[in-house]
Amino acid sequence: MVTGLVVATPAEAAPRATVKVSRTSVMPGERFSVVVASGTRVRRPVVLKYRAGSSWRSLRATTDARGVLRTTTSTTRARVDYRAVLPATTVRGKRHRALSTRTVTVRTVRPAADTTVRVTGGQVRVAARVTPARTGRKVSLQRRDGSTWRTVVAGRPGNAAGRVDFGVVGTQRDLTGRAFRVVAGRWKGAPQVSGAAQVVPAPPTSSPDPTPDEPLEQPTTEPTTEPTPTTPPRVTSLAVEVPGPRGPDACTQIITTKTDYVKGRLTFHDRRDGRFTTVAAGLRVRGNSTASIERKRPYKVKLDAKASLLGLPQSRDWVLLANHFDRSLLRNDVAMRAARMLAVPWAPHLESVELRINGAPCGVYQFGEGIETQDGRVELGDGDTLLEADTNDDDDPEFRTDRGLRVFLKDGDTNHPARVRQAFQEVEDLLYDESFPENGYRERIDVDSFVSLYLVNELTKNLDAGFRNSVYLVMRADGTLAMGPPWDYDVSQGLYELGYAGDSHLPSGWWIGRHFHPQFPDDGWRQALLPSQLWAEPGGHYYNRLLTDPWFVEQVRARWREAAPQLATLATHVDEESARLLESATANFTPVADGGAGQLVWAAPEEIGTWTTVLRFASDPDSGVEPGEGWLRETARLRDWIAGRTAWMDEQLAGSNG
């Protein structure tokens, strides 16, 4: 039993017939096994049903003498559902009744290969990390010689976390400016995947970076390649040119509303490979609570034409996240990384960039994918609907459930709101029925997606996890409710302290199952601070119910055990990003008079007495800490928090307390 999470109840009897898959998350083309067990040790007919769209297809076969059917297959579709029906049959005079199984789902995940180049004592070391991790998958290291990639280390097998250490590959003096990448080989039918190039930096020098941050004189909508600079910086720069003033006011006085796009051009300097890309686009303010933060607003970016930016799939729709409250600038990054480790079907990819508007430094932002229904992001089947649960009172919801949850129809099949509402209400009713959990609710939710999102939110202690804000779901055409992609983690991971949940900022202690109440305490200050948000709305209840089902908790434990080796690397990732972003983050918190963006590493004057009652910053306004040191305090606190949190959860879910 997990203390504080679930009350011990008798174990559920195993079903008579089951269908299982060797992996619930696969790469496109990767072979996996589907096994049907009838529970009767006789040879009998079986109908294996599978669905990759809106309709089921059937494969008719016969089990072996043990009552088992095993088949190997692969898919390139975003998801495939499997279930089996075993018709009634008579074998050697004995009648065997008809059986059916629950539905299991296999999802495809996008493979990736990340290259890490480190310089220690003048020696260059290279390592790789391949996701999803496959023990034994061979990874090669390549170096770019002119225009040709040449293999310098061939076929080293990855470990259980998908990591390969290629060791020392040469000296910094000899390799400055040279590019390396890793290539993961084919794996059980899945194609090879190459990582982005990483350039060996030059030793520190006092001379300025010769590559300007200003946009190109003649912007184009096609990428143009420039020679790799002698001293390549580590963080991509994004220069935005729009009509309006230049100087510091450009960051705060030009793009100011959520309704009107300001037309301009964006020039990316991807400093990993020296490439410049310029596109035409419109920008407007986005977000809820952060939209009102004048000193650093978040933006929605709408390109004039689809484009692939920073190596991500083509789209017109992008975001620039300010991460104003998160002084570490890394909480969203860590959360999305954890989500991919926990087999969330898709989590937005976000890249740190140095933003300039009309030449003025505006600070470190995250540029990347927003929540959009398109190939490579949220992929919907025919008749599926993307939903959002949210308590912000900007718009009227499409409907409220009987327990008060506000639901918005965002995309997909939005023409049948009554059907969606009925199906959603049926799921809610099942979760609260007296016969729960033995009432078939598992057939009406996508269990895997609920397990994955629960763990992401429990791991990060996400404030909005209780179905309050930015909670995305998918109602499928067959009436199955699934959790959607993760979003909005800038005040998670120890940053936010709730008065009625005293350990919300600590790395220990259960979060979702313990602290969410039907509504926030009505102490008035929240409503005064953000009057557009319905603080008295209910939250947290669906997961509270699911965590009373021992079977669901066992799925949580299993998923955690599978992902734990990768999750244990999150603290190291924070350290790596701290080193990579140090120069850019220091400039983010450097005063405007000294050439920086003028953001504050401690509480801003307008935050004192309001946000400081709940947000925990590492430095006080009167500390006198230098910008770079103050930022490193924030990243160190985040690193220690996520290390402590993963260790505590591992003890609860995989250790002696699990």
XYZ file of C-alpha atoms in Angstrom:
658
model
C 0.000 0.000 0.000
C 1.216 3.543 -0.784
C 0.663 5.625 2.341
C -1.602 8.594 1.753
C -2.404 7.551 -1.787
C -4.785 4.609 -1.653
C -6.680 2.615 0.925
C -5.971 -1.104 0.841
C -8.818 -3.138 -0.628
C -9.015 -6.725 -1.830
C -7.153 -7.308 -5.103
C -9.238 -7.438 -8.241
C -9.709 -10.885 -9.750
C -7.826 -11.387 -13.018
C -9.999 -11.345 -16.150
C -10.693 -14.652 -17.860
C -9.347 -13.393 -21.175
C -6.658 -10.789 -21.750
C -4.907 -8.992 -24.563
C -1.447 -7.621 -23.865
C 1.204 -5.842 -25.906
C 4.957 -5.978 -25.420
C 5.134 -2.172 -25.507
C 2.453 0.483 -25.161
C 4.751 3.148 -26.664
C 6.614 2.345 -29.870
C 8.515 4.178 -32.558
C 6.932 4.350 -36.018
C 7.732 1.053 -37.720
C 9.008 -0.661 -34.549
C 7.817 -4.250 -34.234
C 5.943 -5.293 -31.102
C 3.988 -8.331 -29.939
C 0.269 -8.675 -29.297
C -0.687 -11.633 -27.103
C -4.218 -12.898 -26.496
C -4.665 -15.351 -23.604
C -8.049 -17.049 -23.327
C -7.558 -18.388 -19.820
C -8.707 -21.787 -21.092
C -6.034 -24.320 -22.035
C -7.663 -25.423 -25.265
C -7.226 -24.570 -28.919
C -10.073 -22.226 -29.866
C -10.975 -19.538 -32.419
C -10.197 -15.894 -31.649
C -11.008 -12.611 -33.355
C -8.305 -10.002 -32.748
C -9.772 -6.553 -33.372
C -7.684 -3.464 -34.015
C -8.487 0.184 -34.683
C -6.168 2.841 -36.076
C -8.889 5.338 -36.992
C -12.604 5.456 -36.352
C -13.479 1.860 -37.345
C -12.457 -1.560 -36.083
C -10.871 -4.234 -38.282
C -10.603 -7.939 -37.507
C -8.000 -10.683 -37.763
C -9.407 -14.188 -37.380
C -7.089 -16.873 -36.049
C -6.863 -19.821 -33.666
C -5.023 -20.029 -30.363
C -2.472 -22.714 -29.609
C -3.241 -25.609 -27.273
C -2.525 -23.377 -24.280
C -5.246 -20.964 -25.379
C -2.723 -18.320 -26.433
C -2.394 -16.360 -29.679
C 0.790 -14.385 -30.300
C 1.376 -12.117 -33.296
C 4.002 -9.534 -34.222
C 3.124 -6.269 -35.929
C 4.138 -2.611 -36.309
C 2.437 0.706 -36.968
C 3.111 4.238 -38.120
C -0.229 5.583 -36.865
C -0.437 7.821 -33.816
C -2.355 5.150 -31.894
C -3.805 1.687 -32.408
C -6.353 0.029 -30.100
C -6.516 -3.747 -29.655
C -9.148 -6.016 -28.145
C -10.113 -9.637 -28.654
C -13.312 -11.659 -28.834
C -13.311 -15.428 -28.370
C -16.572 -16.949 -29.649
C -18.248 -19.732 -27.715
C -16.893 -23.121 -28.746
C -17.115 -26.806 -27.872
C -13.891 -28.780 -27.492
C -13.933 -32.529 -26.763
C -17.542 -32.292 -25.665
C -16.990 -29.409 -23.247
C -18.707 -26.089 -23.874
C -16.565 -22.968 -23.440
C -18.449 -19.700 -23.167
C -17.730 -16.612 -25.244
C -15.084 -14.279 -23.842
C -13.945 -10.740 -24.560
C -11.056 -8.604 -23.388
C -10.523 -5.030 -22.387
C -8.991 -2.639 -24.893
C -5.269 -1.883 -24.839
C -3.678 0.993 -26.713
C -0.336 1.298 -28.464
C 0.931 4.789 -29.274
C 3.767 5.919 -31.456
C 6.308 8.354 -30.066
C 8.705 10.480 -32.048
C 12.291 9.198 -31.720
C 15.099 11.605 -30.973
C 18.874 11.488 -30.613
C 20.555 14.200 -28.535
C 24.265 14.993 -28.772
C 26.155 16.431 -25.804
C 29.614 17.969 -26.282
C 31.559 18.839 -23.112
C 34.991 20.369 -22.674
C 36.873 19.483 -19.488
C 40.504 20.420 -18.997
C 40.935 21.044 -22.699
C 39.602 17.579 -23.593
C 36.438 17.167 -25.667
C 33.999 14.468 -24.569
C 30.884 13.474 -26.507
C 27.845 11.562 -25.252
C 24.490 10.597 -26.725
C 21.003 10.072 -25.413
C 18.383 8.337 -27.550
C 14.650 8.430 -26.790
C 12.686 6.332 -26.408
C 15.369 4.280 -24.684
C 16.018 0.792 -26.055
C 18.711 -1.233 -24.296
C 21.285 -2.383 -26.850
C 20.293 -0.037 -29.674
C 23.533 0.865 -31.435
C 24.541 4.497 -31.706
C 27.338 5.899 -33.877
C 29.260 9.163 -33.572
C 29.883 11.249 -36.681
C 32.070 14.303 -37.329
C 31.464 16.777 -40.122
C 34.454 17.113 -42.458
C 33.611 19.855 -44.931
C 30.199 18.900 -46.287
C 30.499 15.201 -45.408
C 29.567 13.431 -42.197
C 32.150 10.738 -41.346
C 31.676 8.024 -38.717
C 34.394 8.205 -36.060
C 32.911 5.727 -33.548
C 30.615 2.998 -34.871
C 27.802 1.076 -33.255
C 28.085 1.423 -29.489
C 25.062 -0.088 -27.671
C 22.932 2.190 -25.506
C 22.098 1.430 -21.884
C 18.658 1.173 -20.274
C 18.401 4.976 -20.195
C 19.318 5.261 -23.883
C 22.716 6.763 -23.081
C 26.070 6.184 -24.781
C 29.345 7.761 -23.638
C 31.843 8.050 -26.495
C 34.513 9.392 -24.149
C 37.298 11.768 -25.176
C 37.388 12.416 -28.933
C 40.235 14.948 -29.034
C 41.477 18.259 -27.699
C 39.606 21.536 -27.729
C 42.537 23.165 -29.520
C 42.277 20.710 -32.427
C 38.475 20.491 -32.599
C 37.319 24.096 -32.084
C 34.534 24.832 -34.571
C 34.125 21.173 -35.582
C 30.615 19.696 -35.495
C 29.584 16.303 -34.109
C 26.297 14.437 -34.236
C 25.032 11.019 -33.164
C 23.079 8.526 -35.261
C 20.911 5.823 -33.674
C 20.701 2.761 -35.921
C 17.622 0.910 -37.080
C 15.771 -0.945 -34.338
C 13.251 -3.715 -34.954
C 11.935 -2.045 -38.091
C 12.163 1.554 -36.864
C 14.412 3.694 -39.081
C 17.649 5.289 -37.935
C 17.485 8.774 -36.428
C 20.148 11.482 -36.464
C 20.714 14.099 -33.803
C 21.297 17.811 -34.322
C 24.874 18.935 -34.842
C 26.771 20.265 -31.822
C 29.817 22.471 -32.351
C 32.940 22.368 -30.172
C 33.345 25.853 -28.639
C 36.581 27.798 -28.644
C 38.427 28.490 -25.389
C 37.220 31.608 -23.527
C 38.347 34.844 -25.122
C 37.838 38.515 -24.369
C 37.136 39.379 -27.993
C 33.452 39.981 -28.861
C 31.336 37.525 -30.804
C 31.839 38.518 -34.443
C 28.354 37.356 -35.409
C 25.775 40.179 -35.035
C 22.372 39.569 -33.496
C 20.630 41.996 -35.871
C 18.283 40.572 -38.533
C 19.429 40.155 -42.091
C 19.264 43.242 -44.301
C 17.061 41.393 -46.807
C 14.970 38.796 -44.913
C 13.707 35.775 -46.794
C 11.241 33.030 -46.076
C 13.868 30.415 -46.977
C 16.781 29.424 -44.710
C 20.191 30.792 -45.664
C 23.404 29.165 -44.519
C 26.274 31.214 -43.100
C 29.768 29.980 -42.186
C 30.035 28.632 -38.661
C 31.396 31.457 -36.464
C 34.824 31.055 -34.906
C 33.390 31.294 -31.379
C 29.880 29.813 -31.542
C 27.541 30.930 -28.728
C 25.361 28.274 -27.145
C 21.824 29.734 -27.296
C 19.731 30.556 -30.360
C 18.952 34.239 -30.858
C 15.623 35.477 -32.207
C 15.444 38.999 -33.611
C 11.943 40.407 -34.160
C 11.468 43.481 -36.346
C 8.052 45.182 -36.105
C 6.783 48.722 -36.714
C 7.295 50.821 -33.605
C 9.887 52.357 -31.305
C 13.396 51.076 -30.781
C 15.146 50.894 -27.452
C 13.837 49.325 -24.199
C 10.218 50.335 -24.861
C 10.136 47.966 -27.833
C 9.881 45.007 -25.446
C 6.813 46.328 -23.626
C 4.988 48.938 -25.723
C 4.472 47.431 -29.205
C 2.845 43.991 -28.826
C 0.327 44.613 -26.054
C -3.027 42.916 -26.764
C -4.365 39.369 -27.049
C -6.617 40.256 -29.983
C -4.508 42.151 -32.536
C -1.521 40.626 -34.329
C 1.430 42.935 -35.009
C 3.009 42.070 -38.351
C 6.765 41.745 -38.602
C 9.640 39.446 -39.417
C 11.506 36.958 -37.249
C 15.160 36.052 -37.806
C 16.521 32.993 -36.032
C 20.245 32.508 -35.607
C 20.543 28.848 -34.632
C 23.920 28.978 -32.958
C 24.316 25.215 -32.919
C 25.060 25.166 -36.647
C 25.296 28.856 -37.598
C 22.129 28.838 -39.713
C 20.003 31.961 -40.209
C 16.285 31.656 -40.997
C 13.939 34.597 -41.559
C 10.139 34.323 -41.736
C 7.222 36.743 -41.904
C 4.747 36.499 -39.024
C 2.291 38.221 -36.735
C 2.637 38.359 -32.945
C 0.103 38.969 -30.178
C 0.007 38.513 -26.413
C -1.057 35.072 -25.158
C -1.621 33.395 -21.783
C -3.804 34.012 -18.732
C -2.161 35.293 -15.540
C 1.142 35.951 -17.333
C -0.534 38.069 -20.037
C -0.863 40.909 -17.528
C 2.876 40.988 -16.714
C 3.978 44.045 -18.691
C 7.693 43.667 -18.034
C 7.844 40.290 -19.847
C 4.794 39.223 -21.838
C 4.338 35.837 -23.557
C 3.421 35.809 -27.256
C 1.518 33.785 -29.818
C 3.323 33.665 -33.195
C 1.397 33.094 -36.444
C 3.605 32.649 -39.529
C 2.436 33.832 -42.942
C 3.291 30.364 -44.277
C 4.164 27.021 -42.710
C 7.826 26.591 -41.860
C 10.067 24.199 -39.970
C 11.884 26.151 -37.277
C 14.709 24.966 -35.003
C 14.379 21.448 -36.410
C 10.702 21.068 -35.455
C 7.922 19.937 -37.846
C 6.354 22.525 -40.125
C 3.584 24.716 -38.728
C 2.180 28.231 -38.871
C 1.492 28.309 -35.117
C 4.202 28.820 -32.508
C 4.594 30.297 -29.028
C 7.100 32.455 -27.170
C 6.850 31.684 -23.449
C 8.196 34.321 -21.065
C 8.485 32.128 -17.926
C 8.378 35.364 -15.914
C 7.458 33.807 -12.564
C 9.981 30.990 -13.002
C 13.294 32.692 -12.311
C 15.150 29.462 -13.159
C 13.691 29.664 -16.710
C 13.778 25.840 -16.783
C 10.641 24.471 -15.131
C 8.657 24.065 -18.354
C 11.682 22.428 -19.969
C 12.066 19.904 -17.137
C 8.331 19.119 -17.100
C 8.135 18.454 -20.855
C 11.262 16.321 -20.693
C 9.724 14.294 -17.857
C 6.481 13.937 -19.821
C 8.312 12.334 -22.737
C 10.095 9.975 -20.343
C 6.712 8.991 -18.885
C 5.354 8.048 -22.343
C 2.972 10.962 -22.819
C 1.986 10.619 -26.514
C 3.151 14.148 -27.287
C 4.625 16.964 -25.237
C 5.512 20.356 -26.739
C 9.127 20.908 -27.732
C 10.423 24.257 -26.465
C 13.823 25.813 -27.164
C 15.424 28.587 -25.093
C 16.143 31.688 -27.196
C 17.499 35.185 -26.621
C 14.700 37.487 -27.782
C 15.276 40.965 -29.205
C 12.491 43.229 -30.455
C 13.652 46.058 -32.717
C 17.170 45.518 -31.407
C 16.263 45.745 -27.712
C 17.154 42.727 -25.523
C 13.933 41.350 -24.001
C 15.422 38.345 -22.202
C 15.411 34.561 -22.401
C 12.178 33.099 -23.773
C 11.148 29.623 -24.884
C 10.185 29.333 -28.540
C 8.384 26.245 -29.716
C 5.221 24.255 -30.192
C 1.837 25.265 -28.823
C -1.218 23.073 -28.323
C -2.414 22.681 -31.914
C -4.218 19.823 -33.669
C -1.970 18.888 -36.568
C 0.430 16.167 -37.658
C 3.302 15.926 -35.225
C 1.419 17.660 -32.399
C -2.053 16.747 -31.091
C -3.225 14.152 -33.608
C -6.982 13.474 -33.615
C -8.888 10.668 -35.275
C -12.117 11.140 -37.207
C -14.789 12.398 -34.817
C -12.338 13.142 -31.964
C -12.563 16.453 -30.090
C -9.826 18.364 -28.262
C -11.127 19.781 -24.959
C -9.787 22.099 -22.283
C -10.798 22.278 -18.630
C -10.195 25.803 -17.354
C -11.474 28.173 -14.655
C -10.421 31.421 -16.326
C -13.549 33.443 -16.993
C -12.413 34.950 -20.303
C -15.100 33.061 -22.221
C -18.163 30.994 -21.491
C -17.483 27.247 -21.519
C -19.264 24.964 -23.937
C -20.686 23.094 -20.958
C -20.302 22.344 -17.259
C -20.451 18.846 -15.877
C -22.826 18.038 -13.032
C -19.904 18.475 -10.626
C -19.032 21.907 -11.990
C -16.090 21.239 -14.295
C -15.942 23.930 -17.013
C -15.170 22.347 -20.405
C -14.268 24.152 -23.632
C -14.303 22.569 -27.109
C -10.994 23.597 -28.675
C -10.628 21.743 -31.986
C -11.487 18.652 -33.971
C -15.165 17.681 -34.134
C -16.720 20.734 -32.458
C -20.021 20.433 -34.333
C -21.606 17.955 -31.910
C -21.302 19.537 -28.443
C -24.336 17.663 -27.098
C -22.741 14.320 -27.956
C -19.454 15.349 -26.352
C -21.209 16.624 -23.244
C -23.214 13.425 -22.835
C -20.146 11.217 -23.233
C -18.136 13.366 -20.814
C -20.911 13.270 -18.225
C -21.165 9.494 -18.536
C -17.466 9.183 -17.676
C -17.801 11.513 -14.686
C -20.820 9.553 -13.454
C -18.887 6.273 -13.686
C -16.055 7.706 -11.598
C -18.485 8.724 -8.845
C -20.859 5.790 -9.001
C -21.199 3.660 -5.863
C -20.078 0.624 -7.871
C -16.712 2.259 -8.732
C -14.188 0.822 -9.561
C -15.944 -2.397 -10.610
C -18.336 -0.667 -13.004
C -16.400 -0.753 -16.266
C -15.016 2.798 -16.048
C -11.709 1.510 -17.424
C -13.385 0.902 -20.774
C -14.430 4.566 -20.942
C -11.098 6.253 -20.224
C -7.695 5.936 -21.835
C -5.976 4.547 -18.750
C -2.448 4.973 -20.123
C -2.934 8.687 -20.728
C -4.406 9.242 -17.254
C -1.490 7.331 -15.700
C 1.123 9.337 -17.620
C -0.388 12.753 -16.872
C -0.944 11.851 -13.229
C 2.750 11.032 -12.841
C 3.896 14.186 -14.652
C 1.714 16.318 -12.382
C 2.519 14.407 -9.202
C 6.248 14.545 -9.946
C 6.186 18.302 -10.552
C 3.518 19.190 -7.964
C 1.791 21.171 -10.685
C -0.603 23.777 -9.278
C -3.127 23.356 -12.108
C -3.122 19.554 -12.065
C -6.515 19.363 -10.364
C -8.403 20.128 -13.572
C -8.171 23.854 -12.824
C -6.400 25.509 -15.766
C -4.724 24.486 -19.025
C -5.847 20.865 -18.645
C -6.307 19.338 -22.095
C -8.366 16.224 -22.826
C -9.549 14.353 -25.910
C -13.058 12.943 -26.284
C -12.785 10.197 -28.850
C -15.480 9.359 -31.336
C -16.272 6.133 -29.458
C -16.938 8.004 -26.172
C -13.568 7.244 -24.580
C -12.029 10.117 -22.607
C -8.250 10.567 -22.795
C -5.907 13.058 -21.206
C -4.317 15.457 -23.685
C -0.854 17.025 -23.783
C 0.826 18.653 -20.763
C 0.995 22.447 -20.598
C 1.894 25.318 -18.260
C 4.406 24.216 -15.608
C 6.135 27.521 -14.869
C 4.938 27.646 -11.239
C 5.474 23.958 -10.470
C 8.436 22.112 -8.903
C 8.676 23.896 -5.592
C 7.999 27.455 -6.737
C 4.452 27.792 -5.373
C 3.494 27.529 -1.695
C -0.189 27.158 -0.827
C -1.279 28.272 2.603
C -3.694 25.368 3.058
C -1.217 22.803 1.657
C 1.898 23.578 3.627
C 4.251 21.179 1.858
C 3.344 22.060 -1.728
C 6.826 23.564 -2.189
C 8.670 20.587 -0.681
C 10.056 17.682 -2.740
C 8.438 15.149 -0.405
C 4.770 14.375 0.173
C 1.879 13.370 -2.057
C 0.283 16.203 -3.988
C -2.760 15.390 -6.094
C -4.152 12.673 -3.864
C -3.710 14.673 -0.661
C -4.085 18.365 -1.169
C -6.775 19.139 -3.709
C -10.084 20.224 -2.232
C -13.454 20.850 -3.922
C -12.452 24.519 -4.133
C -9.764 26.972 -3.052
C -10.256 28.564 0.379
C -12.169 31.828 -0.051
C -9.676 34.227 1.531
C -10.303 36.966 -1.031
C -6.795 37.879 -2.143
C -6.774 35.576 -5.170
C -10.015 37.039 -6.470
C -8.648 40.550 -5.976
C -5.402 39.703 -7.774
C -6.965 37.849 -10.720
C -10.677 38.692 -10.864
C -11.070 36.903 -14.216
C -10.388 33.519 -12.626
C -13.126 31.490 -10.960
C -11.236 30.484 -7.834
C -14.310 28.899 -6.228
C -14.639 26.273 -8.964
C -14.072 22.613 -8.045
C -10.809 20.875 -8.851
C -8.829 17.705 -8.422
C -11.679 15.282 -8.151
C -11.112 12.881 -11.090
C -7.642 11.853 -9.971
C -8.797 11.659 -6.356
C -11.279 9.002 -7.436
C -8.900 7.085 -9.684
C -6.341 6.819 -6.894
C -8.825 4.871 -4.760
C -8.711 2.033 -7.318
C -5.803 -0.326 -6.440
C -5.689 -1.515 -10.050
C -5.121 2.054 -11.287
C -2.431 2.612 -8.652
C -0.661 -0.536 -9.842
C -0.594 0.897 -13.374
C 0.961 4.039 -11.872
C 3.635 1.986 -10.109
C 4.431 0.023 -13.267
C 4.801 3.166 -15.378
C 7.031 4.763 -12.762
C 9.301 1.728 -12.537
C 9.672 1.729 -16.320
C 10.626 5.412 -16.486
C 12.597 5.749 -13.235
C 16.106 5.322 -14.760
C 15.455 8.175 -17.193
C 13.739 10.385 -14.604
C 16.812 10.076 -12.398
C 18.732 12.094 -15.029
C 16.546 15.206 -14.720
C 18.764 16.829 -12.098
C 21.812 16.341 -14.325
C 19.871 17.907 -17.191
C 19.258 21.007 -15.058
C 23.005 21.282 -14.437
C 23.750 20.918 -18.148
C 21.206 23.579 -19.104
C 22.529 25.862 -16.354
C 25.968 25.755 -17.947
C 24.578 26.254 -21.451
C 22.286 29.168 -20.554
C 24.501 30.960 -18.022
C 25.586 33.817 -20.297
C 22.095 34.331 -21.727
C 20.359 34.077 -18.345
C 22.806 36.522 -16.799
C 21.912 39.020 -19.532
C 18.209 38.338 -18.864
C 18.629 39.588 -15.281
C 21.165 42.361 -15.992
C 19.842 45.962 -15.762
C 18.952 47.719 -19.014
C 21.532 50.417 -18.255
C 24.213 47.732 -18.335
C 23.016 46.259 -21.631
C 20.723 43.551 -20.262
C 17.003 42.835 -20.483
C 16.288 44.327 -17.051
C 14.378 41.372 -15.593
C 14.668 40.814 -11.837
C 16.005 37.615 -10.299
C 14.190 38.486 -7.062
C 10.608 39.690 -6.543
C 9.646 42.695 -8.656
C 8.111 45.691 -6.804
C 4.654 44.928 -8.197
C 4.923 41.333 -6.910
C 5.770 42.164 -3.302
C 2.816 41.570 -1.001
C 0.817 39.738 -3.674
C 2.747 37.056 -5.504
C 5.435 36.915 -2.800
C 2.856 35.412 -0.449
C 2.887 32.247 -2.569
C 6.001 32.315 -4.801
C 9.319 31.245 -3.302
C 12.328 32.983 -4.908
C 15.896 32.040 -4.015
C 17.063 35.645 -3.467
C 15.563 38.616 -1.600
C 15.365 42.102 -3.182
C 17.886 43.434 -0.639
C 20.345 40.557 -1.100
C 22.552 42.483 -3.541
C 23.294 39.279 -5.422
C 24.805 39.601 -8.898
C 22.468 38.559 -11.773
C 24.403 35.443 -12.774
C 24.881 34.261 -9.204
C 21.214 34.882 -8.415
C 20.123 32.837 -11.412
C 22.465 29.971 -10.483
C 20.867 29.951 -7.026
C 17.508 29.430 -8.729
C 18.740 26.590 -10.951
C 20.545 24.931 -8.042
C 17.325 25.040 -6.018
C 15.404 23.508 -8.937
C 18.076 20.835 -9.410
C 18.017 19.865 -5.739
C 14.214 19.887 -5.697
C 13.775 17.600 -8.713
C 16.512 15.262 -7.431
C 14.777 15.036 -4.061
C 11.358 14.633 -5.652
C 12.361 11.774 -7.961
C 14.129 10.026 -5.084
C 11.092 10.378 -2.796
C 8.652 9.143 -5.438
C 10.955 6.268 -6.336
C 10.948 5.205 -2.699
C 7.139 5.344 -2.595
C 6.373 3.709 -5.950
C 9.288 1.364 -6.541
C 10.908 0.943 -3.140
C 10.014 -0.636 0.157
C 7.056 1.709 0.676
C 5.547 0.936 -2.764
